[in-house]
Amino acid sequence: MQTRTLAQAEEAQAMGYQALADESAAAWNERVWDRVAVTVESEDEFDALALHFAQYHLYVMTPAHDNRMNVGAKGLSGEAYKGHTFWDTEMFILPYFNFTDPAIAKSLEEYRYLSLPGAHKKAASNNYKGAQFPWEAAWLDDGEVTPVWGAADIVTGLPTKIWSGFIEEHITADVVYGLWQYCTVAGDQEFMDKSGYELMMDTAIYWVSRMTEKEDGKLHILDVVGPDEYKEHVDDNAFTNYMAHWNIKKAIEYHDLLKVEKPELFAKLDAKLGLAEAYAQWTGALDRIFLPQPHEDGVIPQNATYLQLKDIDLTKYKNQDHVGSLFDDYNLEQVNQIQVSKQADILLLFLLMEDLFDHKTKQANWDYYEPRTLHDSSLSLSTHCILANDLHDTELAYQLFRRAAAIDAGPDMKSSSAGIHAGSVAGIWQCAVFGFGGVRMLGGKLRIRPALPKAWSRLDFSLYWHGQKLHVVQTPGSVTVENLTGTAPVEMELVGEQISLTDSVTRSL
């Protein structure tokens, strides 16, 4: 190994700087800039720079060469979080590769399948069944690697316990959602057969074992942390419950499909997972899982107690110069008793499961939760940007995009001292393509419904769908989608119209 490394170094030295630079530029052009670059014509050139910045980091920080590895929360730019993998991969980073580089997306999903031993270890340690994915993941069979203790409590001076590794459990459904999204966008049936169905069912077994029946006859998920990490030890976090319900429902769907269409694969999974017993538990649980419903004002409780907590004036913290200023005045125990959110929680459901909620419900919850969300997590702004655009507030969406883009590429020289924010960087791409570009995968189908901000006169990007490469060009007045591969028609919804795309189509906006 040492000799080979030395030989490579000598070869590079012999080539010289310019030759190496030219070789690198050619490789980048072939892999990214000439293939899937996002370009935008904007009143401010920073917008285009931010998108290129995002795509650059997404490629350099992703270990595409080895499916035993995944993306660290700080990429390769810092040692914070010790290189551990979070839900950032499935919710923010994976969607980029699903639509632009399915081979890399597959490698990231293979990592989750290969790490099932660690997920089994964590479930067993908590006296649960099935596969429970760790909040922070490292080597395949490590299981949970989240540190137990964090910074000192501002009030007591004692170390603060990090509860995420113990009770932030939505990660298990997040992993499965990412798997489903990858296989659907890529059309990768082979991976579903080899790994996907097993992951879906193994995690569904976990969720049923995790639930508690209460006096109302419903199954509840108690004592968790949802995406909003300012609310610890809560019951019935809406995001967690809805995602677990989705996970189990999908397992039932695929169980029925395999039993009829792929009996040999079904028999193999039955022998491995005990599907007869599992299926009975899934079907018995599905309609009994407690799913928080909108109140009369349309607001869905983020958890069992959020709407009863103290409501304070958050203006000072919404206008903060640095994230986390809330903790200059309160400790985490006190924050847990205030109607304030670190980041998008229930609102994220409106992006992942858009077709489950009507516009009125989305607007009511946006009006309630957005003023109470401080975006103290870098993952929050991109979700809010996309939802603001969905709710037809394009001006606010653009402001949120600009704030998200400035986290690592903006004027604050200290924002990335511990490393870039990998999930947030991917969120910049999502703002442009999912938000302003209107691209969405809903119910297994592709939809494009753009709405550009006033500052943009053109948005140009490419994406892959079921092996077909699509080129999309949007202006304030039109959208053109071209099937560059053309080997198979792409069924999709374009600006409200169902089309079968074989070559090129333009629609007015």
mmCIF file of N, CA, C and O in Angstrom, residues 210-272:
data_model
loop_
_atom_site.group_PDB
_atom_site.id
_atom_site.type_symbol
_atom_site.label_atom_id
_atom_site.label_comp_id
_atom_site.label_asym_id
_atom_site.label_seq_id
_atom_site.Cartn_x
_atom_site.Cartn_y
_atom_site.Cartn_z
ATOM 1 N N ARG A 210 -42.680 -1.398 19.301
ATOM 2 C CA ARG A 210 -42.381 -0.140 19.998
ATOM 3 C C ARG A 210 -43.631 0.537 20.538
ATOM 4 O O ARG A 210 -43.558 1.394 21.411
ATOM 5 N N MET A 211 -44.806 0.167 20.046
ATOM 6 C CA MET A 211 -46.028 0.899 20.378
ATOM 7 C C MET A 211 -46.662 0.401 21.664
ATOM 8 O O MET A 211 -46.492 -0.748 22.060
ATOM 9 N N THR A 212 -47.415 1.305 22.307
ATOM 10 C CA THR A 212 -48.062 1.012 23.585
ATOM 11 C C THR A 212 -49.568 1.249 23.460
ATOM 12 O O THR A 212 -50.002 2.314 23.013
ATOM 13 N N GLU A 213 -50.349 0.270 23.853
ATOM 14 C CA GLU A 213 -51.802 0.440 23.847
ATOM 15 C C GLU A 213 -52.237 1.161 25.111
ATOM 16 O O GLU A 213 -51.820 0.814 26.222
ATOM 17 N N LYS A 214 -53.106 2.178 24.942
ATOM 18 C CA LYS A 214 -53.609 2.934 26.091
ATOM 19 C C LYS A 214 -55.111 2.724 26.243
ATOM 20 O O LYS A 214 -55.735 1.974 25.483
ATOM 21 N N GLU A 215 -55.697 3.429 27.214
ATOM 22 C CA GLU A 215 -57.108 3.223 27.549
ATOM 23 C C GLU A 215 -58.041 3.490 26.375
ATOM 24 O O GLU A 215 -59.147 2.938 26.304
ATOM 25 N N ASP A 216 -57.636 4.346 25.440
ATOM 26 C CA ASP A 216 -58.496 4.658 24.302
ATOM 27 C C ASP A 216 -58.506 3.558 23.255
ATOM 28 O O ASP A 216 -59.187 3.670 22.230
ATOM 29 N N GLY A 217 -57.745 2.480 23.495
ATOM 30 C CA GLY A 217 -57.685 1.389 22.535
ATOM 31 C C GLY A 217 -56.735 1.643 21.377
ATOM 32 O O GLY A 217 -56.545 0.767 20.520
ATOM 33 N N LYS A 218 -56.122 2.821 21.350
ATOM 34 C CA LYS A 218 -55.193 3.174 20.286
ATOM 35 C C LYS A 218 -53.766 2.771 20.662
ATOM 36 O O LYS A 218 -53.432 2.616 21.840
ATOM 37 N N LEU A 219 -52.933 2.635 19.644
ATOM 38 C CA LEU A 219 -51.520 2.349 19.843
ATOM 39 C C LEU A 219 -50.744 3.664 19.775
ATOM 40 O O LEU A 219 -50.849 4.401 18.775
ATOM 41 N N HIS A 220 -49.982 3.962 20.801
ATOM 42 C CA HIS A 220 -49.273 5.226 20.924
ATOM 43 C C HIS A 220 -47.762 4.980 20.932
ATOM 44 O O HIS A 220 -47.288 3.908 21.329
ATOM 45 N N ILE A 221 -47.009 5.981 20.505
ATOM 46 C CA ILE A 221 -45.555 5.934 20.575
ATOM 47 C C ILE A 221 -45.138 6.949 21.626
ATOM 48 O O ILE A 221 -45.262 8.167 21.417
ATOM 49 N N LEU A 222 -44.668 6.454 22.753
ATOM 50 C CA LEU A 222 -44.427 7.283 23.930
ATOM 51 C C LEU A 222 -42.945 7.567 24.121
ATOM 52 O O LEU A 222 -42.081 6.791 23.727
ATOM 53 N N ASP A 223 -42.663 8.714 24.742
ATOM 54 C CA ASP A 223 -41.315 9.086 25.186
ATOM 55 C C ASP A 223 -40.314 9.113 24.032
ATOM 56 O O ASP A 223 -39.395 8.300 23.960
ATOM 57 N N VAL A 224 -40.501 10.085 23.136
ATOM 58 C CA VAL A 224 -39.606 10.223 21.987
ATOM 59 C C VAL A 224 -39.138 11.668 21.849
ATOM 60 O O VAL A 224 -39.630 12.576 22.518
ATOM 61 N N VAL A 225 -38.185 11.858 20.968
ATOM 62 C CA VAL A 225 -37.808 13.172 20.449
ATOM 63 C C VAL A 225 -38.149 13.167 18.965
ATOM 64 O O VAL A 225 -37.735 12.254 18.239
ATOM 65 N N GLY A 226 -38.928 14.135 18.523
ATOM 66 C CA GLY A 226 -39.220 14.238 17.098
ATOM 67 C C GLY A 226 -38.127 15.023 16.395
ATOM 68 O O GLY A 226 -37.069 15.308 16.976
ATOM 69 N N PRO A 227 -38.322 15.401 15.147
ATOM 70 C CA PRO A 227 -37.335 16.238 14.469
ATOM 71 C C PRO A 227 -37.033 17.529 15.230
ATOM 72 O O PRO A 227 -35.906 18.028 15.191
ATOM 73 N N ASP A 228 -38.042 18.074 15.924
ATOM 74 C CA ASP A 228 -37.837 19.252 16.764
ATOM 75 C C ASP A 228 -37.172 18.817 18.060
ATOM 76 O O ASP A 228 -37.830 18.338 18.988
ATOM 77 N N GLU A 229 -35.862 18.989 18.129
ATOM 78 C CA GLU A 229 -35.103 18.506 19.282
ATOM 79 C C GLU A 229 -35.203 19.424 20.494
ATOM 80 O O GLU A 229 -34.541 19.168 21.511
ATOM 81 N N TYR A 230 -36.027 20.459 20.426
ATOM 82 C CA TYR A 230 -36.320 21.274 21.602
ATOM 83 C C TYR A 230 -37.482 20.689 22.406
ATOM 84 O O TYR A 230 -37.929 21.295 23.384
ATOM 85 N N LYS A 231 -37.980 19.544 21.979
ATOM 86 C CA LYS A 231 -39.072 18.885 22.699
ATOM 87 C C LYS A 231 -38.674 17.438 22.962
ATOM 88 O O LYS A 231 -38.796 16.569 22.102
ATOM 89 N N GLU A 232 -38.185 17.200 24.178
ATOM 90 C CA GLU A 232 -37.727 15.870 24.577
ATOM 91 C C GLU A 232 -38.771 15.170 25.431
ATOM 92 O O GLU A 232 -39.554 15.813 26.118
ATOM 93 N N HIS A 233 -38.757 13.841 25.377
ATOM 94 C CA HIS A 233 -39.641 12.999 26.189
ATOM 95 C C HIS A 233 -41.120 13.349 25.949
ATOM 96 O O HIS A 233 -41.887 13.547 26.892
ATOM 97 N N VAL A 234 -41.494 13.419 24.695
ATOM 98 C CA VAL A 234 -42.886 13.714 24.352
ATOM 99 C C VAL A 234 -43.572 12.446 23.863
ATOM 100 O O VAL A 234 -42.926 11.489 23.426
ATOM 101 N N ASP A 235 -44.886 12.443 23.964
ATOM 102 C CA ASP A 235 -45.688 11.332 23.464
ATOM 103 C C ASP A 235 -46.370 11.722 22.156
ATOM 104 O O ASP A 235 -46.762 12.881 21.962
ATOM 105 N N ASP A 236 -46.503 10.758 21.269
ATOM 106 C CA ASP A 236 -47.251 10.935 20.027
ATOM 107 C C ASP A 236 -46.778 12.134 19.211
ATOM 108 O O ASP A 236 -47.570 12.991 18.805
ATOM 109 N N ASN A 237 -45.473 12.194 18.987
ATOM 110 C CA ASN A 237 -44.955 13.172 18.042
ATOM 111 C C ASN A 237 -45.565 12.868 16.676
ATOM 112 O O ASN A 237 -45.449 11.743 16.167
ATOM 113 N N ALA A 238 -46.229 13.844 16.078
ATOM 114 C CA ALA A 238 -46.992 13.600 14.852
ATOM 115 C C ALA A 238 -46.112 13.056 13.731
ATOM 116 O O ALA A 238 -46.490 12.115 13.025
ATOM 117 N N PHE A 239 -44.923 13.636 13.568
ATOM 118 C CA PHE A 239 -44.032 13.180 12.502
ATOM 119 C C PHE A 239 -43.683 11.707 12.704
ATOM 120 O O PHE A 239 -43.768 10.898 11.773
ATOM 121 N N THR A 240 -43.301 11.336 13.912
ATOM 122 C CA THR A 240 -42.914 9.956 14.202
ATOM 123 C C THR A 240 -44.075 9.002 13.981
ATOM 124 O O THR A 240 -43.926 7.946 13.349
ATOM 125 N N ASN A 241 -45.255 9.356 14.485
ATOM 126 C CA ASN A 241 -46.409 8.465 14.355
ATOM 127 C C ASN A 241 -46.831 8.266 12.911
ATOM 128 O O ASN A 241 -47.106 7.142 12.477
ATOM 129 N N TYR A 242 -46.888 9.354 12.148
ATOM 130 C CA TYR A 242 -47.292 9.235 10.743
ATOM 131 C C TYR A 242 -46.267 8.430 9.939
ATOM 132 O O TYR A 242 -46.629 7.625 9.079
ATOM 133 N N MET A 243 -44.989 8.640 10.209
ATOM 134 C CA MET A 243 -43.956 7.913 9.483
ATOM 135 C C MET A 243 -43.978 6.425 9.843
ATOM 136 O O MET A 243 -43.805 5.555 8.964
ATOM 137 N N ALA A 244 -44.188 6.102 11.118
ATOM 138 C CA ALA A 244 -44.284 4.702 11.522
ATOM 139 C C ALA A 244 -45.494 4.034 10.872
ATOM 140 O O ALA A 244 -45.423 2.888 10.407
ATOM 141 N N HIS A 245 -46.615 4.746 10.848
ATOM 142 C CA HIS A 245 -47.829 4.237 10.201
ATOM 143 C C HIS A 245 -47.560 3.958 8.725
ATOM 144 O O HIS A 245 -47.951 2.906 8.186
ATOM 145 N N TRP A 246 -46.889 4.890 8.056
ATOM 146 C CA TRP A 246 -46.548 4.715 6.641
ATOM 147 C C TRP A 246 -45.662 3.487 6.455
ATOM 148 O O TRP A 246 -45.864 2.697 5.518
ATOM 149 N N ASN A 247 -44.687 3.321 7.331
ATOM 150 C CA ASN A 247 -43.747 2.198 7.261
ATOM 151 C C ASN A 247 -44.503 0.864 7.333
ATOM 152 O O ASN A 247 -44.286 -0.047 6.512
ATOM 153 N N ILE A 248 -45.418 0.748 8.285
ATOM 154 C CA ILE A 248 -46.180 -0.483 8.455
ATOM 155 C C ILE A 248 -47.131 -0.710 7.288
ATOM 156 O O ILE A 248 -47.276 -1.833 6.777
ATOM 157 N N LYS A 249 -47.763 0.352 6.825
ATOM 158 C CA LYS A 249 -48.685 0.233 5.694
ATOM 159 C C LYS A 249 -47.965 -0.256 4.448
ATOM 160 O O LYS A 249 -48.483 -1.107 3.695
ATOM 161 N N LYS A 250 -46.755 0.242 4.212
ATOM 162 C CA LYS A 250 -45.968 -0.203 3.062
ATOM 163 C C LYS A 250 -45.576 -1.672 3.214
ATOM 164 O O LYS A 250 -45.555 -2.426 2.235
ATOM 165 N N ALA A 251 -45.232 -2.074 4.429
ATOM 166 C CA ALA A 251 -44.862 -3.476 4.658
ATOM 167 C C ALA A 251 -46.034 -4.401 4.322
ATOM 168 O O ALA A 251 -45.848 -5.460 3.705
ATOM 169 N N ILE A 252 -47.232 -4.009 4.720
ATOM 170 C CA ILE A 252 -48.428 -4.796 4.395
ATOM 171 C C ILE A 252 -48.623 -4.866 2.884
ATOM 172 O O ILE A 252 -48.887 -5.934 2.309
ATOM 173 N N GLU A 253 -48.472 -3.736 2.232
ATOM 174 C CA GLU A 253 -48.642 -3.664 0.776
ATOM 175 C C GLU A 253 -47.664 -4.601 0.066
ATOM 176 O O GLU A 253 -48.052 -5.362 -0.835
ATOM 177 N N TYR A 254 -46.401 -4.569 0.479
ATOM 178 C CA TYR A 254 -45.404 -5.396 -0.188
ATOM 179 C C TYR A 254 -45.536 -6.869 0.200
ATOM 180 O O TYR A 254 -45.232 -7.758 -0.600
ATOM 181 N N HIS A 255 -45.980 -7.147 1.401
ATOM 182 C CA HIS A 255 -46.262 -8.530 1.791
ATOM 183 C C HIS A 255 -47.289 -9.143 0.848
ATOM 184 O O HIS A 255 -47.101 -10.246 0.303
ATOM 185 N N ASP A 256 -48.385 -8.418 0.619
ATOM 186 C CA ASP A 256 -49.449 -8.927 -0.251
ATOM 187 C C ASP A 256 -48.957 -9.088 -1.685
ATOM 188 O O ASP A 256 -49.311 -10.054 -2.369
ATOM 189 N N LEU A 257 -48.148 -8.142 -2.135
ATOM 190 C CA LEU A 257 -47.625 -8.208 -3.505
ATOM 191 C C LEU A 257 -46.702 -9.412 -3.684
ATOM 192 O O LEU A 257 -46.838 -10.169 -4.658
ATOM 193 N N LEU A 258 -45.768 -9.603 -2.766
ATOM 194 C CA LEU A 258 -44.796 -10.689 -2.899
ATOM 195 C C LEU A 258 -45.459 -12.055 -2.797
ATOM 196 O O LEU A 258 -45.074 -12.998 -3.502
ATOM 197 N N LYS A 259 -46.433 -12.170 -1.941
ATOM 198 C CA LYS A 259 -47.087 -13.458 -1.750
ATOM 199 C C LYS A 259 -47.719 -13.960 -3.040
ATOM 200 O O LYS A 259 -47.736 -15.168 -3.325
ATOM 201 N N VAL A 260 -48.208 -13.025 -3.848
ATOM 202 C CA VAL A 260 -48.868 -13.386 -5.097
ATOM 203 C C VAL A 260 -47.892 -13.420 -6.270
ATOM 204 O O VAL A 260 -47.871 -14.379 -7.052
ATOM 205 N N GLU A 261 -47.058 -12.381 -6.394
ATOM 206 C CA GLU A 261 -46.244 -12.211 -7.596
ATOM 207 C C GLU A 261 -44.844 -12.810 -7.485
ATOM 208 O O GLU A 261 -44.236 -13.136 -8.509
ATOM 209 N N LYS A 262 -44.315 -12.957 -6.264
ATOM 210 C CA LYS A 262 -42.954 -13.465 -6.104
ATOM 211 C C LYS A 262 -42.904 -14.456 -4.936
ATOM 212 O O LYS A 262 -42.291 -14.186 -3.886
ATOM 213 N N PRO A 263 -43.556 -15.593 -5.098
ATOM 214 C CA PRO A 263 -43.673 -16.535 -3.980
ATOM 215 C C PRO A 263 -42.331 -17.062 -3.464
ATOM 216 O O PRO A 263 -42.202 -17.329 -2.268
ATOM 217 N N GLU A 264 -41.335 -17.209 -4.341
ATOM 218 C CA GLU A 264 -40.038 -17.704 -3.880
ATOM 219 C C GLU A 264 -39.361 -16.690 -2.961
ATOM 220 O O GLU A 264 -38.808 -17.047 -1.913
ATOM 221 N N LEU A 265 -39.402 -15.409 -3.345
ATOM 222 C CA LEU A 265 -38.831 -14.358 -2.503
ATOM 223 C C LEU A 265 -39.624 -14.244 -1.204
ATOM 224 O O LEU A 265 -39.052 -14.070 -0.118
ATOM 225 N N PHE A 266 -40.944 -14.368 -1.313
ATOM 226 C CA PHE A 266 -41.789 -14.317 -0.118
ATOM 227 C C PHE A 266 -41.402 -15.423 0.857
ATOM 228 O O PHE A 266 -41.279 -15.185 2.070
ATOM 229 N N ALA A 267 -41.212 -16.634 0.347
ATOM 230 C CA ALA A 267 -40.857 -17.757 1.208
ATOM 231 C C ALA A 267 -39.516 -17.518 1.897
ATOM 232 O O ALA A 267 -39.342 -17.854 3.087
ATOM 233 N N LYS A 268 -38.580 -16.935 1.174
ATOM 234 C CA LYS A 268 -37.261 -16.638 1.744
ATOM 235 C C LYS A 268 -37.379 -15.630 2.888
ATOM 236 O O LYS A 268 -36.788 -15.816 3.972
ATOM 237 N N LEU A 269 -38.159 -14.576 2.678
ATOM 238 C CA LEU A 269 -38.333 -13.565 3.723
ATOM 239 C C LEU A 269 -39.169 -14.100 4.883
ATOM 240 O O LEU A 269 -38.935 -13.741 6.049
ATOM 241 N N ASP A 270 -40.112 -14.954 4.570
ATOM 242 C CA ASP A 270 -40.934 -15.554 5.612
ATOM 243 C C ASP A 270 -40.072 -16.381 6.551
ATOM 244 O O ASP A 270 -40.200 -16.309 7.789
ATOM 245 N N ALA A 271 -39.151 -17.160 5.972
ATOM 246 C CA ALA A 271 -38.260 -17.982 6.793
ATOM 247 C C ALA A 271 -37.331 -17.125 7.648
ATOM 248 O O ALA A 271 -36.983 -17.491 8.770
ATOM 249 N N LYS A 272 -36.944 -15.958 7.120
ATOM 250 C CA LYS A 272 -35.994 -15.094 7.817
ATOM 251 C C LYS A 272 -36.658 -14.217 8.869
ATOM 252 O O LYS A 272 -36.094 -13.977 9.951
#
